[in-house]
CSV table of C-alpha atoms and ligand atoms in Angstrom, one decimal:
chain,number,residue,atom,x,y,z
A,1,MET,CA,212.5,26.2,-10.5
A,2,THR,CA,210.8,24.2,-7.7
A,3,LEU,CA,210.8,26.1,-4.5
A,4,ARG,CA,211.2,23.3,-2.0
A,5,GLY,CA,214.0,22.4,0.3
A,6,LEU,CA,216.7,24.2,2.3
A,7,TYR,CA,216.9,28.0,1.6
A,8,ALA,CA,220.4,29.1,2.7
A,9,ILE,CA,220.8,32.7,3.8
A,10,THR,CA,224.2,34.4,4.2
A,11,ASP,CA,225.2,36.6,7.1
A,12,SER,CA,228.1,39.0,6.8
A,13,GLN,CA,229.2,38.7,10.5
A,14,LEU,CA,228.9,35.0,10.8
A,15,LEU,CA,230.6,34.3,7.4
A,16,ALA,CA,233.3,37.0,7.7
A,17,GLY,CA,236.4,35.6,6.0
A,18,ARG,CA,234.7,32.4,4.9
A,19,LEU,CA,231.7,33.5,2.8
A,20,LEU,CA,232.6,31.7,-0.4
A,21,PRO,CA,233.9,28.4,1.0
A,22,TYR,CA,230.9,28.0,3.3
A,23,VAL,CA,228.5,28.9,0.6
A,24,GLU,CA,230.2,26.5,-1.8
A,25,ALA,CA,229.9,23.8,0.9
A,26,ALA,CA,226.2,24.5,1.2
A,27,LEU,CA,225.7,24.3,-2.5
A,28,ASP,CA,227.7,21.0,-2.5
A,29,GLY,CA,225.2,19.8,0.1
A,30,GLY,CA,222.3,20.4,-2.3
A,31,VAL,CA,221.2,24.0,-1.6
A,32,ARG,CA,219.2,25.1,-4.6
A,33,LEU,CA,218.1,28.5,-3.3
A,34,LEU,CA,220.6,31.0,-1.8
A,35,GLN,CA,219.9,34.4,-0.4
A,36,TYR,CA,222.7,37.0,-0.2
A,37,ARG,CA,221.9,39.0,3.0
A,38,ASP,CA,224.2,41.9,3.8
A,39,LYS,CA,222.7,44.7,5.8
A,40,SER,CA,225.7,47.1,5.2
A,41,ASP,CA,225.8,50.0,2.8
A,42,ASP,CA,229.1,49.1,1.3
A,43,THR,CA,227.9,49.1,-2.3
A,44,ALA,CA,231.1,48.0,-3.8
A,45,ARG,CA,231.6,45.0,-1.5
A,46,ARG,CA,228.0,44.0,-1.9
A,47,LEU,CA,228.3,44.0,-5.7
A,48,ARG,CA,231.6,42.1,-5.6
A,49,GLU,CA,230.2,39.4,-3.2
A,50,ALA,CA,226.9,39.1,-5.0
A,51,GLU,CA,228.7,38.6,-8.3
A,52,ALA,CA,230.9,35.9,-6.7
A,53,LEU,CA,227.9,34.1,-5.3
A,54,GLN,CA,226.2,34.4,-8.6
A,55,GLY,CA,229.2,32.6,-10.2
A,56,LEU,CA,229.0,29.9,-7.6
A,57,CYS,CA,225.3,29.4,-8.0
A,58,GLU,CA,225.7,29.1,-11.8
A,59,ARG,CA,228.3,26.4,-11.3
A,60,TYR,CA,226.0,24.4,-9.1
A,61,GLY,CA,222.7,25.1,-11.0
A,62,SER,CA,221.3,27.0,-8.0
A,63,THR,CA,219.3,30.2,-7.8
A,64,LEU,CA,220.5,33.4,-6.2
A,65,VAL,CA,218.2,35.9,-4.4
A,66,ILE,CA,219.4,39.3,-3.1
A,67,ASN,CA,217.9,40.5,0.2
A,68,ASP,CA,216.3,44.0,0.2
A,69,ASP,CA,217.9,45.4,-3.0
A,70,ALA,CA,215.8,45.0,-6.2
A,71,GLU,CA,218.2,47.3,-8.1
A,72,LEU,CA,221.2,45.0,-7.3
A,73,ALA,CA,219.0,42.0,-8.2
A,74,ALA,CA,218.1,43.7,-11.6
A,75,ARG,CA,221.8,44.4,-12.3
A,76,LEU,CA,222.7,40.8,-11.9
A,77,GLY,CA,219.5,39.3,-13.3
A,78,VAL,CA,218.6,37.4,-10.2
A,79,GLY,CA,215.8,37.3,-7.6
A,80,VAL,CA,215.0,39.5,-4.6
A,81,HIS,CA,213.5,39.1,-1.1
A,82,LEU,CA,211.6,42.1,0.1
A,83,GLY,CA,210.4,42.8,3.6
A,84,GLN,CA,207.5,45.0,4.5
A,85,THR,CA,209.7,48.1,4.4
A,86,ASP,CA,211.9,47.2,1.5
A,87,GLY,CA,209.7,48.5,-1.3
A,88,PRO,CA,206.6,47.3,-3.1
A,89,LEU,CA,206.4,43.9,-4.9
A,90,THR,CA,204.6,45.0,-8.1
A,91,PRO,CA,207.3,47.3,-9.4
A,92,ALA,CA,210.0,44.7,-8.4
A,93,ARG,CA,208.1,42.1,-10.5
A,94,ALA,CA,208.0,44.5,-13.4
A,95,LEU,CA,211.7,45.2,-13.0
A,96,LEU,CA,212.9,41.6,-12.7
A,97,GLY,CA,210.5,39.9,-15.0
A,98,SER,CA,208.1,37.0,-14.8
A,99,GLN,CA,210.8,34.3,-14.2
A,100,ALA,CA,212.6,35.9,-11.2
A,101,VAL,CA,212.2,34.5,-7.8
A,102,ILE,CA,210.6,37.2,-5.6
A,103,GLY,CA,210.0,36.6,-1.9
A,104,SER,CA,207.9,38.5,0.6
A,105,THR,CA,208.2,38.7,4.4
A,106,CYS,CA,204.7,38.2,5.9
A,107,HIS,CA,205.6,37.8,9.6
A,108,ALA,CA,202.6,36.0,11.0
A,109,SER,CA,200.0,37.6,8.8
A,110,LEU,CA,197.8,35.7,6.4
A,111,GLU,CA,196.5,39.0,5.1
A,112,LEU,CA,200.0,40.1,4.1
A,113,ALA,CA,200.5,36.8,2.4
A,114,ALA,CA,197.3,37.1,0.4
A,115,GLN,CA,198.4,40.6,-0.7
A,116,ALA,CA,201.9,39.3,-1.6
A,117,ALA,CA,200.3,36.6,-3.8
A,118,ARG,CA,198.1,39.2,-5.5
A,119,GLU,CA,201.2,41.4,-6.2
A,120,GLY,CA,203.2,38.7,-7.8
A,121,ALA,CA,205.4,37.1,-5.1
A,122,SER,CA,207.0,33.7,-5.9
A,123,TYR,CA,206.9,32.6,-2.3
A,124,VAL,CA,205.8,34.0,1.1
A,125,ALA,CA,207.8,33.9,4.2
A,126,PHE,CA,206.5,33.5,7.8
A,127,GLY,CA,208.5,33.8,11.0
A,128,ARG,CA,210.2,33.9,13.3
A,129,PHE,CA,209.3,30.4,14.5
A,130,PHE,CA,212.0,30.0,17.2
A,131,ASN,CA,214.6,32.1,19.1
A,132,SER,CA,216.9,33.6,16.5
A,133,LEU,CA,220.5,34.5,17.2
A,134,THR,CA,220.5,36.5,14.0
A,135,LYS,CA,217.4,38.5,14.6
A,136,PRO,CA,216.1,38.0,18.1
A,137,GLY,CA,213.5,40.8,17.9
A,138,ALA,CA,211.6,39.5,14.9
A,139,PRO,CA,207.9,39.1,15.5
A,140,ALA,CA,206.8,35.5,16.4
A,141,ALA,CA,204.9,33.0,14.3
A,142,ASN,CA,203.7,29.5,15.3
A,143,LEU,CA,202.7,26.1,13.8
A,144,GLU,CA,199.0,27.0,13.9
A,145,LEU,CA,199.6,30.0,11.7
A,146,LEU,CA,201.6,27.7,9.4
A,147,SER,CA,198.8,25.2,9.1
A,148,GLN,CA,196.3,27.9,8.3
A,149,ALA,CA,198.6,29.4,5.7
A,150,ARG,CA,199.1,26.0,4.1
A,151,ALA,CA,195.3,25.6,3.8
A,152,GLN,CA,194.8,29.0,2.3
A,153,ILE,CA,197.9,29.8,0.2
A,154,ARG,CA,198.9,28.1,-3.0
A,155,LEU,CA,202.3,29.8,-3.2
A,156,PRO,CA,205.4,28.1,-1.7
A,157,ILE,CA,205.8,28.9,2.0
A,158,ALA,CA,209.2,29.7,3.5
A,159,VAL,CA,209.7,29.6,7.3
A,160,ILE,CA,212.4,31.4,9.1
A,161,GLY,CA,213.8,32.2,12.5
A,162,GLY,CA,215.9,29.9,14.6
A,163,VAL,CA,215.4,26.9,12.4
A,164,THR,CA,217.8,24.1,13.1
A,165,LEU,CA,218.1,20.4,12.3
A,166,ASP,CA,216.6,19.7,15.7
A,167,ASN,CA,213.4,21.7,15.3
A,168,ALA,CA,212.8,21.7,11.5
A,169,ALA,CA,210.8,18.5,11.0
A,170,PRO,CA,207.5,19.8,12.4
A,171,LEU,CA,207.7,22.8,10.1
A,172,VAL,CA,207.9,20.6,7.1
A,173,ALA,CA,205.1,18.4,8.5
A,174,HIS,CA,202.9,21.5,8.8
A,175,GLY,CA,203.4,22.5,5.2
A,176,ALA,CA,206.6,24.5,4.9
A,177,ASP,CA,208.2,24.3,1.5
A,178,LEU,CA,211.4,26.2,2.2
A,179,LEU,CA,213.4,26.1,5.4
A,180,ALA,CA,215.2,29.5,5.5
A,181,VAL,CA,218.3,29.1,7.7
A,182,ILE,CA,221.3,31.2,8.7
A,183,HIS,CA,222.9,30.0,12.0
A,184,GLY,CA,221.5,26.5,11.9
A,185,LEU,CA,223.4,26.0,8.7
A,186,PHE,CA,226.4,28.4,8.6
A,187,GLY,CA,227.1,28.4,12.4
A,188,ALA,CA,229.3,25.4,11.9
A,189,ASP,CA,232.9,24.8,12.7
A,190,SER,CA,233.9,23.5,9.3
A,191,SER,CA,232.8,23.5,5.7
A,192,ALA,CA,232.3,19.8,5.8
A,193,GLU,CA,229.8,20.3,8.6
A,194,VAL,CA,228.0,22.8,6.5
A,195,THR,CA,227.7,20.3,3.7
A,196,ARG,CA,226.5,17.6,6.2
A,197,ARG,CA,223.8,19.9,7.6
A,198,ALA,CA,222.6,21.0,4.1
A,199,ARG,CA,222.1,17.4,3.1
A,200,ALA,CA,220.3,16.6,6.4
A,201,PHE,CA,218.0,19.6,5.9
A,202,ASN,CA,217.1,18.6,2.4
A,203,ALA,CA,216.5,15.0,3.5
A,204,LEU,CA,213.6,16.2,5.6
A,205,PHE,CA,211.8,16.8,2.3
A,206,ALA,CA,212.5,13.4,0.9
A,207,SER,CA,209.4,11.6,2.0
B,1,LIG,C1,213.2,34.0,3.5
B,1,LIG,C2,213.3,35.2,4.2
B,1,LIG,N1,212.2,35.5,5.1
B,1,LIG,C3,212.2,36.6,5.8
B,1,LIG,C4,213.3,37.5,5.7
B,1,LIG,C5,213.3,38.8,6.5
B,1,LIG,O1,213.1,39.9,5.6
B,1,LIG,P1,213.0,41.4,6.3
B,1,LIG,O2,211.8,41.4,7.2
B,1,LIG,O3,213.0,42.4,5.2
B,1,LIG,O4,214.3,41.5,7.2
B,1,LIG,P2,215.8,41.5,6.8
B,1,LIG,O5,216.2,40.1,6.4
B,1,LIG,O6,215.9,42.5,5.6
B,1,LIG,O7,216.5,42.0,8.0
B,1,LIG,C6,214.3,37.2,4.8
B,1,LIG,N2,215.4,38.0,4.6
B,1,LIG,N3,214.3,36.1,4.1
B,2,3NM,C1,216.5,37.5,8.6
B,2,3NM,C2,215.4,37.0,9.5
B,2,3NM,N1,214.1,37.3,9.3
B,2,3NM,C3,213.3,36.7,10.3
B,2,3NM,C4,211.8,36.9,10.3
B,2,3NM,O1,211.2,36.4,11.2
B,2,3NM,O2,211.3,37.6,9.4
B,2,3NM,S1,214.1,35.8,11.4
B,2,3NM,C5,215.6,36.1,10.6
B,2,3NM,C6,216.9,35.6,11.0
B,2,3NM,C7,217.1,34.1,10.5
B,2,3NM,O3,218.4,33.7,10.9
B,2,3NM,P1,218.6,32.4,11.9
B,2,3NM,O4,218.3,31.2,11.0
B,2,3NM,O5,220.0,32.5,12.3
B,2,3NM,O6,217.6,32.5,13.0
B,3,MG,MG1,214.6,43.3,4.4
């Protein structure tokens, strides 16, 4: 699949009681890459929700990625996003196969990105670029780093952290392929507004 456009990420607190309708609204708005991010250890709920999201993604022709949990990803036959403390990439690639989407958090480090590329990542993620309501303490990245990454790295680049419709355009202009967004997409008052935002994010990649 082409890794370019809006990358929607779920949040268990923000989407409590409305996970499926809001995700479906995002898919309806053109989201082609969705990450299920649930930091709880409720294994049964995580499996149930991930399976439901997998069904939705199949209906819309979109790709599902599981945050943190390569075992759950393998069970469903989908992708995984791994941070620096979530386990190594090479065994995850062996477990999930050559076609799986595997992402790697690289914070603001070109060295980590080069290593992720060597170890089989499908995309590298840099952030946080702006103040994030979801993860305020994440290490900061900036546009200069993004330009350097674009010049050096052939893999698709995801950017994350406080991305909204108001601040996303410069990220795309500096070489971002994927806008990874939680609040800026799902912090909406209605599913119709989620769909509108998803379309507007993807329109930033039109030219
Ligand atoms: C696309 C994308 N980029 C970065 C992250 C953050 O991953 P990580 O550092 O492992 O932090 P948690 O999300 O697990 O709290 C991500 N999930 N997705
Ligand atoms: C999960 C996550 N990782 C980050 C990083 O910088 O690695 S920032 C972040 C939170 C993204 O949510 P929002 O779009 O609401 O800011
Ligand atoms: Mg993680």
